[in-house]
PDB file of C-alpha atoms and ligand atoms in Angstrom:
ATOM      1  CA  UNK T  18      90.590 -92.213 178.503  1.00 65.00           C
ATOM      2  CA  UNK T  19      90.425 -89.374 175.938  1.00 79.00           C
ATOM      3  CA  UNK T  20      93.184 -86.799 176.505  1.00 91.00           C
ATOM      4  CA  UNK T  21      92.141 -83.501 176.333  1.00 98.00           C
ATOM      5  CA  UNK T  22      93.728 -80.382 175.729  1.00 98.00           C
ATOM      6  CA  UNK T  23      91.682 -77.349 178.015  1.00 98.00           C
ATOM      7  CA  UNK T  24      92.588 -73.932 177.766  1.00 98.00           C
ATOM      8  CA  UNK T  25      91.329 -72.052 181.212  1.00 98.00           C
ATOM      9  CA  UNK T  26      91.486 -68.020 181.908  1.00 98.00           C
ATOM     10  CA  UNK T  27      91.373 -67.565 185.677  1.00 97.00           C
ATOM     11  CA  UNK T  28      93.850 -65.162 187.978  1.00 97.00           C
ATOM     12  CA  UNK T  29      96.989 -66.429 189.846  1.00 97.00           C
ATOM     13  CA  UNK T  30      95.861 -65.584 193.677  1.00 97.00           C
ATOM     14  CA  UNK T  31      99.582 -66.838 194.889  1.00 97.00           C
ATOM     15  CA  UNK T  32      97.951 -67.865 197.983  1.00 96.00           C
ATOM     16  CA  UNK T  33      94.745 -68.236 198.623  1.00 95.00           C
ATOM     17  CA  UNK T  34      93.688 -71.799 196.972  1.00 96.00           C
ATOM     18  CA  UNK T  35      91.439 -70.675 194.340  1.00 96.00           C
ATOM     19  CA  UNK T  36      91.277 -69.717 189.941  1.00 97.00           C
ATOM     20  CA  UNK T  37      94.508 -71.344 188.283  1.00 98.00           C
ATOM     21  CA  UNK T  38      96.305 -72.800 191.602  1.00 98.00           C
ATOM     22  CA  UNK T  39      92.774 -74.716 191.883  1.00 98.00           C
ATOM     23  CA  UNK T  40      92.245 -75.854 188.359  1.00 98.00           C
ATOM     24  CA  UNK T  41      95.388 -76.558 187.067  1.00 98.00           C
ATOM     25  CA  UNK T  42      95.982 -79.480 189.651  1.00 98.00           C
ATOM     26  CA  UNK T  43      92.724 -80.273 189.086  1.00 98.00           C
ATOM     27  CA  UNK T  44      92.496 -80.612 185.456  1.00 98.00           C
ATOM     28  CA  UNK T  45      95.819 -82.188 185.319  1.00 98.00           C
ATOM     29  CA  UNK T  46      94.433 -84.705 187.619  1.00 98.00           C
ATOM     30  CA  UNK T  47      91.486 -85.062 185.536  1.00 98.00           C
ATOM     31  CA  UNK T  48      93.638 -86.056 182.540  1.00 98.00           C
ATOM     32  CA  UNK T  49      94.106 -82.938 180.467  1.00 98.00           C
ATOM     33  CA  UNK T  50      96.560 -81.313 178.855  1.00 98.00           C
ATOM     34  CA  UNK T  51      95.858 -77.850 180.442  1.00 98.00           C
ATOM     35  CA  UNK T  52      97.163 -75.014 179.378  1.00 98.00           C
ATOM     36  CA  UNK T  53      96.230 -71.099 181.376  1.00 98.00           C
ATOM     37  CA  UNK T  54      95.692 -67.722 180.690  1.00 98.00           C
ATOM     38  CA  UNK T  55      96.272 -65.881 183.767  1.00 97.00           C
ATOM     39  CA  UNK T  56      94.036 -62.354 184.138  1.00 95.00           C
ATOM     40  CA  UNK T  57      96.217 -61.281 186.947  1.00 95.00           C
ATOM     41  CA  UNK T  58      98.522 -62.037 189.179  1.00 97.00           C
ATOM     42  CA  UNK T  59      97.499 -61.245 193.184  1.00 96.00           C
ATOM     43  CA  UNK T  60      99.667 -61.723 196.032  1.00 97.00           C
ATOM     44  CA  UNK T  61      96.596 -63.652 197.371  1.00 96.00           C
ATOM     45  CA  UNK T  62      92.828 -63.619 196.749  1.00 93.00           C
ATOM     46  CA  UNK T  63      90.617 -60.488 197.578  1.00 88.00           C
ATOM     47  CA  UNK T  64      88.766 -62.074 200.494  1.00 88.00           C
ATOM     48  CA  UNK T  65      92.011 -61.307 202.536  1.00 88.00           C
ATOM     49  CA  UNK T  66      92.508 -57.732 204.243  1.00 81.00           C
ATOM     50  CA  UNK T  67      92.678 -54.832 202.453  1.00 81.00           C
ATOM     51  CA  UNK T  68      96.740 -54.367 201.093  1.00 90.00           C
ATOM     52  CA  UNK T  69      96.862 -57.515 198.231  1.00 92.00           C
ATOM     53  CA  UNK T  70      99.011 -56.887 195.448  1.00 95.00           C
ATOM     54  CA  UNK T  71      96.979 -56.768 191.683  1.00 93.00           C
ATOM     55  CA  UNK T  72      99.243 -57.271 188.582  1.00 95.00           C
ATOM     56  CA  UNK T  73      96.770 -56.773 185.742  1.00 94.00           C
ATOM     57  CA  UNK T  74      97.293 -58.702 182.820  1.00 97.00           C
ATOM     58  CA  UNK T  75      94.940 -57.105 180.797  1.00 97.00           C
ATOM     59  CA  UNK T  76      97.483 -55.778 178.180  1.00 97.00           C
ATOM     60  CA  UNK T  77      98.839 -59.281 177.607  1.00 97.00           C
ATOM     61  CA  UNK T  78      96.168 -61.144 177.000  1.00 97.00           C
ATOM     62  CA  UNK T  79      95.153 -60.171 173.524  1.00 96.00           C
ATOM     63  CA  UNK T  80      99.036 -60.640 172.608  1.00 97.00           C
ATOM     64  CA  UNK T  81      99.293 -64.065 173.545  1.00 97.00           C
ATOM     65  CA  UNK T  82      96.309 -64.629 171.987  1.00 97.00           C
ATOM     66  CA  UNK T  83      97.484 -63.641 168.491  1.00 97.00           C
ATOM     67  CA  UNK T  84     100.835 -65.834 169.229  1.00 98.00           C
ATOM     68  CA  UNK T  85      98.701 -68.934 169.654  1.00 98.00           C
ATOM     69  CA  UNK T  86      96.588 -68.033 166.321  1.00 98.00           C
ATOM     70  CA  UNK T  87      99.971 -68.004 165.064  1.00 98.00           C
ATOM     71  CA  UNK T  88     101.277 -70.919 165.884  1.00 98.00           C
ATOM     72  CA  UNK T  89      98.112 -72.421 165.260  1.00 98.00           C
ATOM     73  CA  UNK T  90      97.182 -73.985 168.710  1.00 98.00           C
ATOM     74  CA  UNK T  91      94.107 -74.922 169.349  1.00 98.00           C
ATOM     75  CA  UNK T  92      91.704 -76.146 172.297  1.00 98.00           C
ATOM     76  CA  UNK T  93      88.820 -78.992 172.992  1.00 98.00           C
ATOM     77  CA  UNK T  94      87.310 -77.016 175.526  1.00 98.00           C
ATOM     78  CA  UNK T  95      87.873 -73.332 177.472  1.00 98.00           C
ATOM     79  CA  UNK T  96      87.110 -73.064 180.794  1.00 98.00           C
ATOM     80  CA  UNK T  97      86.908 -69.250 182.333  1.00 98.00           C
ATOM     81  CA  UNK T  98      86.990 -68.154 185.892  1.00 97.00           C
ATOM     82  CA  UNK T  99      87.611 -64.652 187.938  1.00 95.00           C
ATOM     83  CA  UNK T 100      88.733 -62.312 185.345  1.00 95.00           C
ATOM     84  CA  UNK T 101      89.908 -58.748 186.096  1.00 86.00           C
ATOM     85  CA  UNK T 102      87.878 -56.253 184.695  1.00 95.00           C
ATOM     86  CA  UNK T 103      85.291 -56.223 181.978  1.00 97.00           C
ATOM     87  CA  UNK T 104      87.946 -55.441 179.004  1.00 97.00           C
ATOM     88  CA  UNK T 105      89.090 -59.244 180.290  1.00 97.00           C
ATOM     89  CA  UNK T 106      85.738 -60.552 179.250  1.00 98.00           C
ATOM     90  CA  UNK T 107      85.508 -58.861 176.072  1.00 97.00           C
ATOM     91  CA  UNK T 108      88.773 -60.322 175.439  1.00 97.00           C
ATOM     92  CA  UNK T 109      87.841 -63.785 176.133  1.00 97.00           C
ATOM     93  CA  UNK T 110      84.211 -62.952 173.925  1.00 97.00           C
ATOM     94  CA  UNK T 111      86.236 -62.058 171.049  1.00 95.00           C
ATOM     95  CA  UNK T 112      89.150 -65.238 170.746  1.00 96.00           C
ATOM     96  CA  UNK T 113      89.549 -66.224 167.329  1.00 95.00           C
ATOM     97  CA  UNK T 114      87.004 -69.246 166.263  1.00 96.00           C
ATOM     98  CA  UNK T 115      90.888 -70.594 165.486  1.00 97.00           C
ATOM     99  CA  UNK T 116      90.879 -71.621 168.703  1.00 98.00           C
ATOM    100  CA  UNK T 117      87.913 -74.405 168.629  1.00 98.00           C
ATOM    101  CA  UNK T 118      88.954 -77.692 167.644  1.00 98.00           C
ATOM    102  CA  UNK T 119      85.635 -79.588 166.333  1.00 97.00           C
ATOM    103  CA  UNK T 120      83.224 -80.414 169.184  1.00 97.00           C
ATOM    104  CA  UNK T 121      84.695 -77.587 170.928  1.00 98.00           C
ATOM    105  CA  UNK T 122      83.031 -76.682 174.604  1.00 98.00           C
ATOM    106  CA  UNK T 123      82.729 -74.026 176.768  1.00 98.00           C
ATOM    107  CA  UNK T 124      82.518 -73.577 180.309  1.00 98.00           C
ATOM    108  CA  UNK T 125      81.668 -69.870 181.550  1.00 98.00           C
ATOM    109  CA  UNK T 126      81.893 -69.648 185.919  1.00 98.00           C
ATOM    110  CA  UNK T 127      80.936 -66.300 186.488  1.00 98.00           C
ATOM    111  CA  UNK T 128      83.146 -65.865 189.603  1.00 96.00           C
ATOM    112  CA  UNK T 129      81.465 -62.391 190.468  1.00 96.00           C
ATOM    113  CA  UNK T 130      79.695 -62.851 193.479  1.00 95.00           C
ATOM    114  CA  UNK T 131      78.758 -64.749 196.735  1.00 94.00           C
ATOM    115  CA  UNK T 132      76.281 -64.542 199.645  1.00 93.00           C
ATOM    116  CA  UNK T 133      74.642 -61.908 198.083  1.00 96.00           C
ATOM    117  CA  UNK T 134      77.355 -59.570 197.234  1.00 95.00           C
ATOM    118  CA  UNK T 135      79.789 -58.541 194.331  1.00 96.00           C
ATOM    119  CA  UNK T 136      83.379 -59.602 194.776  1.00 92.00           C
ATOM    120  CA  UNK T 137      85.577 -56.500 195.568  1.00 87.00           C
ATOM    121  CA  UNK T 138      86.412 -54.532 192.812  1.00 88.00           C
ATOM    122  CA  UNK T 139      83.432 -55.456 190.642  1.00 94.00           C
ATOM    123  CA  UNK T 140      80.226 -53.327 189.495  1.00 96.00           C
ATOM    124  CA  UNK T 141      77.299 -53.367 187.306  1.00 96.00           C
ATOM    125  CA  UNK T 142      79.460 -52.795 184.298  1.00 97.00           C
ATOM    126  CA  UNK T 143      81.409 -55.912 184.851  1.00 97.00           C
ATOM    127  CA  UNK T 144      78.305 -57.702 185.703  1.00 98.00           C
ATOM    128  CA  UNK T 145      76.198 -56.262 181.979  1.00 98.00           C
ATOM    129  CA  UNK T 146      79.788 -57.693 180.269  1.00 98.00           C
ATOM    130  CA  UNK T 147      79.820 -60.675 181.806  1.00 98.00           C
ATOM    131  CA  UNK T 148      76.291 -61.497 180.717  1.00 98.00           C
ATOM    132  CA  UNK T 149      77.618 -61.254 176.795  1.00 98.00           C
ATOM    133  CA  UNK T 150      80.258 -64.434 178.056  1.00 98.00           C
ATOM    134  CA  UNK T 151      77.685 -66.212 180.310  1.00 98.00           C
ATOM    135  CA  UNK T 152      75.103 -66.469 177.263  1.00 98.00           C
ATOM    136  CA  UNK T 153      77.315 -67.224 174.807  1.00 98.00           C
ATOM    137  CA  UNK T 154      78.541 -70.015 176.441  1.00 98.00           C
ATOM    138  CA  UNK T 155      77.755 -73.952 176.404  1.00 98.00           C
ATOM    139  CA  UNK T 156      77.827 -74.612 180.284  1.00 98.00           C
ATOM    140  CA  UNK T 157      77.695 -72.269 182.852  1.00 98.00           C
ATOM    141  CA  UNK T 158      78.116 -72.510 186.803  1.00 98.00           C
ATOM    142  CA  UNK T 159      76.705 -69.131 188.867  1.00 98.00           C
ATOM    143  CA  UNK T 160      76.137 -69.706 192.468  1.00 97.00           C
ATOM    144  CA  UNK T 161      72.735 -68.478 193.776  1.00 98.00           C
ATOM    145  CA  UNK T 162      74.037 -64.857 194.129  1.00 98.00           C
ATOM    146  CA  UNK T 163      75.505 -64.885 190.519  1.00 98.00           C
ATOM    147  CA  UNK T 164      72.507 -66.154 189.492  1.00 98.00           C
ATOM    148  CA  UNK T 165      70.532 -63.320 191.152  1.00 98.00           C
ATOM    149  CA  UNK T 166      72.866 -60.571 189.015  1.00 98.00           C
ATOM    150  CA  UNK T 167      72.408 -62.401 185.662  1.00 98.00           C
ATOM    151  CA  UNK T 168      68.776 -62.377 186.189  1.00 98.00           C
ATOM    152  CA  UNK T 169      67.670 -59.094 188.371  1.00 98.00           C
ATOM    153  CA  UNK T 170      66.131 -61.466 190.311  1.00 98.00           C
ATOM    154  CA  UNK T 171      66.283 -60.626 194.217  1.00 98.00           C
ATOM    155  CA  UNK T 172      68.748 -62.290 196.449  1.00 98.00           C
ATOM    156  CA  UNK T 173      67.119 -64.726 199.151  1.00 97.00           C
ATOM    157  CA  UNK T 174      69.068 -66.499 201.438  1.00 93.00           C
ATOM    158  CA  UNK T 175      66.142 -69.102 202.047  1.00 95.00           C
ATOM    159  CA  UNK T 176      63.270 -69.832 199.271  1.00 97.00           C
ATOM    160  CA  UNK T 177      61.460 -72.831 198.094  1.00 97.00           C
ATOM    161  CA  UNK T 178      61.989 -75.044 194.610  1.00 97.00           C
ATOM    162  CA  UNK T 179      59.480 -72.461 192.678  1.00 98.00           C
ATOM    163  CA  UNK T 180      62.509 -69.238 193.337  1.00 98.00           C
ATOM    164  CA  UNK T 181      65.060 -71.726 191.945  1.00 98.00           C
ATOM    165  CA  UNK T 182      62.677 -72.940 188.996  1.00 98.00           C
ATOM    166  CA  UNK T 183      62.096 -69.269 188.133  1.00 98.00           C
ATOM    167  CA  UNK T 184      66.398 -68.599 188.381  1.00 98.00           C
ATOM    168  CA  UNK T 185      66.468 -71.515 185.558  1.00 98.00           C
ATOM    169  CA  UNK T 186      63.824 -70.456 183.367  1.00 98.00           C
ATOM    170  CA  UNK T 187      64.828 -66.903 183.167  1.00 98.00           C
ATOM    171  CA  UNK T 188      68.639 -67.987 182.985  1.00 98.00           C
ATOM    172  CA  UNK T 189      67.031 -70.635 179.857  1.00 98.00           C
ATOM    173  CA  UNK T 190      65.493 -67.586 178.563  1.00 98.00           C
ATOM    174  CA  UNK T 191      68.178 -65.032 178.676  1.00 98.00           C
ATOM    175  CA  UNK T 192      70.142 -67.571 176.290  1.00 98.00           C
ATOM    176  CA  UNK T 193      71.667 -70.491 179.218  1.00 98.00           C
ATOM    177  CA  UNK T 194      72.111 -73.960 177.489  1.00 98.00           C
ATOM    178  CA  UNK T 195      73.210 -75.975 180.308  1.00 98.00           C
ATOM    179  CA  UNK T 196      73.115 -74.655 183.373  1.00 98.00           C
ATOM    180  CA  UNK T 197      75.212 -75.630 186.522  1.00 98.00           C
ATOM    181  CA  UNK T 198      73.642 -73.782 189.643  1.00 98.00           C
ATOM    182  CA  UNK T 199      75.488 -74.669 192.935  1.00 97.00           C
ATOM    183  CA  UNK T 200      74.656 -73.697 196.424  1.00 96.00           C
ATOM    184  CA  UNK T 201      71.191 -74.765 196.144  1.00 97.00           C
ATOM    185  CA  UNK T 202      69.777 -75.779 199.498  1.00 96.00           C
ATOM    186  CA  UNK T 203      66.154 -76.540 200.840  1.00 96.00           C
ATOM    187  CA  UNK T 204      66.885 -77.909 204.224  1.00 94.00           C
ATOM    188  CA  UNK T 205      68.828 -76.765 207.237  1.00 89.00           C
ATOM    189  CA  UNK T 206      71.169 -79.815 206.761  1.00 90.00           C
ATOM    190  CA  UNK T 207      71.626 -80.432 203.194  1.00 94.00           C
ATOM    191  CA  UNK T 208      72.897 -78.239 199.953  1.00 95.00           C
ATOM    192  CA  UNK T 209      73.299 -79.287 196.619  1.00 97.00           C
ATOM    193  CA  UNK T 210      73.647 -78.497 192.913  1.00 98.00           C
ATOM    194  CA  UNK T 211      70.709 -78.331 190.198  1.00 98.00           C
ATOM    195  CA  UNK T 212      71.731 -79.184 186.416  1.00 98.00           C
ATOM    196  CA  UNK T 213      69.054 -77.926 184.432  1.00 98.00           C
ATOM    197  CA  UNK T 214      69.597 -78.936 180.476  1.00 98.00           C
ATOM    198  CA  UNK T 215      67.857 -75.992 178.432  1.00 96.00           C
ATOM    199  CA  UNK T 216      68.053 -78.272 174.972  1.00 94.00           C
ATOM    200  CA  UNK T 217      65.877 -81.098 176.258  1.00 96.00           C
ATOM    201  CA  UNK T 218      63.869 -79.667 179.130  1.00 93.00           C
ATOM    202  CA  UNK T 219      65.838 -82.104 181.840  1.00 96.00           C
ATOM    203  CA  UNK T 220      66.520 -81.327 185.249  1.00 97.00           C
ATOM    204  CA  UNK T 221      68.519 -83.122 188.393  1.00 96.00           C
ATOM    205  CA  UNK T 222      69.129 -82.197 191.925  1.00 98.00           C
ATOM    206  CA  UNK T 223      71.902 -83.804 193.155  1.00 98.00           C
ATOM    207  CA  UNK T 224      71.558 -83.157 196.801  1.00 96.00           C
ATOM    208  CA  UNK T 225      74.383 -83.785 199.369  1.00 93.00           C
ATOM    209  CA  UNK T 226      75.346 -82.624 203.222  1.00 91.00           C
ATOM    210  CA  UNK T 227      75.679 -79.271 204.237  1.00 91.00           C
ATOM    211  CA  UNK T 228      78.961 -78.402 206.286  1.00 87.00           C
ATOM    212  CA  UNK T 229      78.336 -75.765 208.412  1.00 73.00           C
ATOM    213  CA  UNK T 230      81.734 -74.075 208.028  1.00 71.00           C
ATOM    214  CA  UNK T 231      81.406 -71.914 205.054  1.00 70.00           C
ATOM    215  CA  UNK T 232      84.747 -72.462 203.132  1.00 79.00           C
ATOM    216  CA  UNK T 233      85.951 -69.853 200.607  1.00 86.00           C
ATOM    217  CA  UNK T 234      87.333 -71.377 197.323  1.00 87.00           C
ATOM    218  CA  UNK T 235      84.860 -73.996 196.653  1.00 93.00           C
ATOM    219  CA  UNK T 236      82.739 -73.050 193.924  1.00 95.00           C
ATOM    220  CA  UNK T 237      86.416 -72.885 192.092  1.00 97.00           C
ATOM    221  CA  UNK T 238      87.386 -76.400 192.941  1.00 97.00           C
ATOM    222  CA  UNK T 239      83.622 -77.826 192.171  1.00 98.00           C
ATOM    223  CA  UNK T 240      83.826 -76.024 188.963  1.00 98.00           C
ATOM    224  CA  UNK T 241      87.166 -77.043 187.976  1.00 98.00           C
ATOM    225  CA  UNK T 242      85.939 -80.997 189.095  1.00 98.00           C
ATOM    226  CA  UNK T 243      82.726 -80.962 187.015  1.00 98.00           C
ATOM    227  CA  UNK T 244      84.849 -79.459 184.038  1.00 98.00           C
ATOM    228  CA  UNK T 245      87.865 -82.343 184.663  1.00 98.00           C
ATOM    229  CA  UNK T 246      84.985 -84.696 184.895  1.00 98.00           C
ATOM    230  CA  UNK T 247      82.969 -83.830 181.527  1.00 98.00           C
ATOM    231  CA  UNK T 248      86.275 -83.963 179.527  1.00 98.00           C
ATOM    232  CA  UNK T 249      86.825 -87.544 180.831  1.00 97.00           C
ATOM    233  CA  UNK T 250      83.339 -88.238 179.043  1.00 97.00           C
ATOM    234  CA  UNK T 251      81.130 -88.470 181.992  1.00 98.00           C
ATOM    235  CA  UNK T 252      77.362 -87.013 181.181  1.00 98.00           C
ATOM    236  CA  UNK T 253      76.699 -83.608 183.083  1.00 98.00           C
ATOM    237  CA  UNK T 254      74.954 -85.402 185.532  1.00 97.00           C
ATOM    238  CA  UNK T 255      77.440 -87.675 186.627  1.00 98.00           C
ATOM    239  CA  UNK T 256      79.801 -85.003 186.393  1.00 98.00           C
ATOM    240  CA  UNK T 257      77.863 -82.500 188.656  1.00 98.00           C
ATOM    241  CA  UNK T 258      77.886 -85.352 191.303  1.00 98.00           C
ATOM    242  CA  UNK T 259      81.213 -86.572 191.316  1.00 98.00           C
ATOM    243  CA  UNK T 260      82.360 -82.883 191.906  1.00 98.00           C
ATOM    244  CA  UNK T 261      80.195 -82.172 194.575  1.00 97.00           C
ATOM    245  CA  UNK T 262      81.295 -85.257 196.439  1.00 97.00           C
ATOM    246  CA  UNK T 263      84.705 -83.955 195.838  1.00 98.00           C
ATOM    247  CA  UNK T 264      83.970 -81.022 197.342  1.00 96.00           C
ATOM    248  CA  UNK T 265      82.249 -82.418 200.877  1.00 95.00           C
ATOM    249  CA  UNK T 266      85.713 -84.565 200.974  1.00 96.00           C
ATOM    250  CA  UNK T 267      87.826 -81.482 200.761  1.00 96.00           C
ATOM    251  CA  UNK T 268      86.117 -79.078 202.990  1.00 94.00           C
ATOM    252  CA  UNK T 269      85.941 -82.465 205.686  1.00 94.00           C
ATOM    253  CA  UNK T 270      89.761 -82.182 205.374  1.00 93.00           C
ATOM    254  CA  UNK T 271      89.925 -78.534 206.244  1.00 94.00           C
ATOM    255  CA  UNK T 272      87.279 -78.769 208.800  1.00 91.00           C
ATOM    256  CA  UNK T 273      90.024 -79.906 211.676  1.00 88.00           C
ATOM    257  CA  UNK T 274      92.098 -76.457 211.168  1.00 90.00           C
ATOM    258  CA  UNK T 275      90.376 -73.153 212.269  1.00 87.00           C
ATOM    259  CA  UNK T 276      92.870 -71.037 210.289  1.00 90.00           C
ATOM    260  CA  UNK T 277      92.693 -72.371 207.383  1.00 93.00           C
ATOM    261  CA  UNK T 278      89.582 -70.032 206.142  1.00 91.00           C
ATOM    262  CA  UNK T 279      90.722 -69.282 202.601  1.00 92.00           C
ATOM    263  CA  UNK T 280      90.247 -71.929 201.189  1.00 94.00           C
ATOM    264  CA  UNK T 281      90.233 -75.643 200.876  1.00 95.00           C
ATOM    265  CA  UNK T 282      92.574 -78.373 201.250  1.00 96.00           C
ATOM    266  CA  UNK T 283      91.392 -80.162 197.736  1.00 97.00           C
ATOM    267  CA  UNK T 284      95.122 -81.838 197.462  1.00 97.00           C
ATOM    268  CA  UNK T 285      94.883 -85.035 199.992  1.00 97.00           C
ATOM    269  CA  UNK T 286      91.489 -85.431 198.190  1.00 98.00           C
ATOM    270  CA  UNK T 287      92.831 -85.988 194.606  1.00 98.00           C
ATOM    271  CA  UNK T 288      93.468 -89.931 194.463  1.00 98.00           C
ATOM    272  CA  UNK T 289      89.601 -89.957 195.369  1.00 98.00           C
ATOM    273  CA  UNK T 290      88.796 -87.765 192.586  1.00 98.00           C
ATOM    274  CA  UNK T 291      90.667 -89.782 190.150  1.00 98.00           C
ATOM    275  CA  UNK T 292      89.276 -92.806 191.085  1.00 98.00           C
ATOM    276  CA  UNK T 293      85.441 -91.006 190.875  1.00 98.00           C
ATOM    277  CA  UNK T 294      86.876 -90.499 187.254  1.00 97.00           C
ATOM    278  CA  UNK T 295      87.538 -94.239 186.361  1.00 93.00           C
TER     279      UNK T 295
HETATM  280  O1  LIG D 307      87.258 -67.880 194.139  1.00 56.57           O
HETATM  281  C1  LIG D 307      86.909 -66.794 193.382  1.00 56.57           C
HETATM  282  C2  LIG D 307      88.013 -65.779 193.340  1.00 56.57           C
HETATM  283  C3  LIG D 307      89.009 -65.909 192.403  1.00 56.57           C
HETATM  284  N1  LIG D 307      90.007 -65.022 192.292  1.00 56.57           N
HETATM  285  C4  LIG D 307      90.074 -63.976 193.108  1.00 56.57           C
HETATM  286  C5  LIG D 307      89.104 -63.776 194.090  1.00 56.57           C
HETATM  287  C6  LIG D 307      88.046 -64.712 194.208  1.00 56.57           C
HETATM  288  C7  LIG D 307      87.032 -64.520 195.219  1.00 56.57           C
HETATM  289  O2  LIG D 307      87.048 -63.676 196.052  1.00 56.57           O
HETATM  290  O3  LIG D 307      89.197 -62.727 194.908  1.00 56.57           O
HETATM  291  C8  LIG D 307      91.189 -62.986 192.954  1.00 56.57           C
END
């Protein structure tokens, strides 16, 4: 299997199971050589009560930036999360073309928004930046809300297929190649994930259960799964499907435990993963 080395910008939430304490077990999993970029460092992620801890990173990213272009490393594919502000984005817009080994990737996951609303500590200026990183990249994966904000389309937390096939077109239009959009649901019962290829006009709905408990944490996992899962060689469709069974797996394991709300218990649900991967 073809060994790749990923280079992923996320925050450390210390607790919280989600950005680099998702995706670096993940990726590793996967098969990759992964190395990180943390944003920030939070004592834990900002859906708990008000009082987490913020370490900005800001400053340092730039700086170990220029230290890799010195040393000359270099990356098959970068994979971006939550970042901290919108000086983090502009950051990641602007790292040296050094960094792309030849048939480079990128994977942009807006990590702004969910259920209609901006994560805390986020406003339209961090939402017009991270448009400049969404568009430029080769894959992206907004939720339904994200989508919403990258569009100035209205949120609706029930529409048809025509509301989703106008989110894709206008996403197509505002410069989206391929487009991941998860949380996509028509029926009571069942969600799913729409991959919508803006180079040859394709489109799949991969369409799987619905759990009723809402689990935070999970578009990080499915994102860092369908990234894993591209690297290992598998099309986007196959990828997009093989993380979003790996997602139903992990939120069934956290189902049983009431306080476990932040997010998912992905780990017990690895050797599954890997084996999707074979
Ligand atoms: O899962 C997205 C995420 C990542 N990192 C931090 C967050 C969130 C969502 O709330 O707060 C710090």
């Amino acid at each position: 299997m073809a060994y790749k080395r990923v280079l992923t910008i996320q925050d450390i939430s210390c607790v919280g199971q989600c950005s680099l304490t998702v995706a670096l077990p993940i990726l590793s999993a996967a098969g990759h050589e992964t190395c990180v970029l943390p944003s920030a460092v939070l004592s834990a992620h900002t859906a708990f009560a008000q009082g987490f801890t913020f370490r900005d990173l800001t400053e340092d990213m730039p700086k170990i930036a220029a230290h890799w272009q010195r040393e000359g490393i270099a990356f098959d594919a970068m994979y971006t999360g939550y970042l901290g502000n919108a000086q983090q984005v502009d950051y990641v817009l602007r790292m040296p073309d050094s960094f792309r080994r030849p048939g480079f990737v990128s994977f942009v996951d807006p990590a702004m928004a969910d259920n209609g609303r901006l994560y805390t500590g986020f406003d339209e200026t961090y939402v017009e930046e991270m448009k400049k990183l969404v568009f430029s990249a080769d894959v992206i994966l907004p939720n339904i809300t994200e989508g919403c904000l990258l569009t100035g389309m209205p949120y609706r937390e029930r529409y048809g297929e025509p509301y989703i096939r106008q989110m894709l077109a206008r996403l197509h239009a505002q410069g989206a190649r391929i487009i991941v959009l998860t949380g996509v649901g028509y029926k009571e019962n069942s969600t799913g994930v729409v991959v919508s290829d803006g180079l040859t006009n394709a489109s799949y709905y991969y369409e799987h259960k619905r759990i009723a408990r809402g689990c935070h944490g999970t578009g990080d996992v499915y994102a860092s799964a369908f990234v894993g899962a591209c690297l290992c060689g598998k099309s986007i469709w196959t990828a997009a499907r093989i993380a979003a069974d790996f997602v139903v797996r992990c939120i069934e394991n956290t189902l049983a435990d009431a306080h476990h709300w932040y997010g998912v218990r992905f780990e017990p649900a690895l050797p599954e993963y890997i084996e999707a991967l074979r």
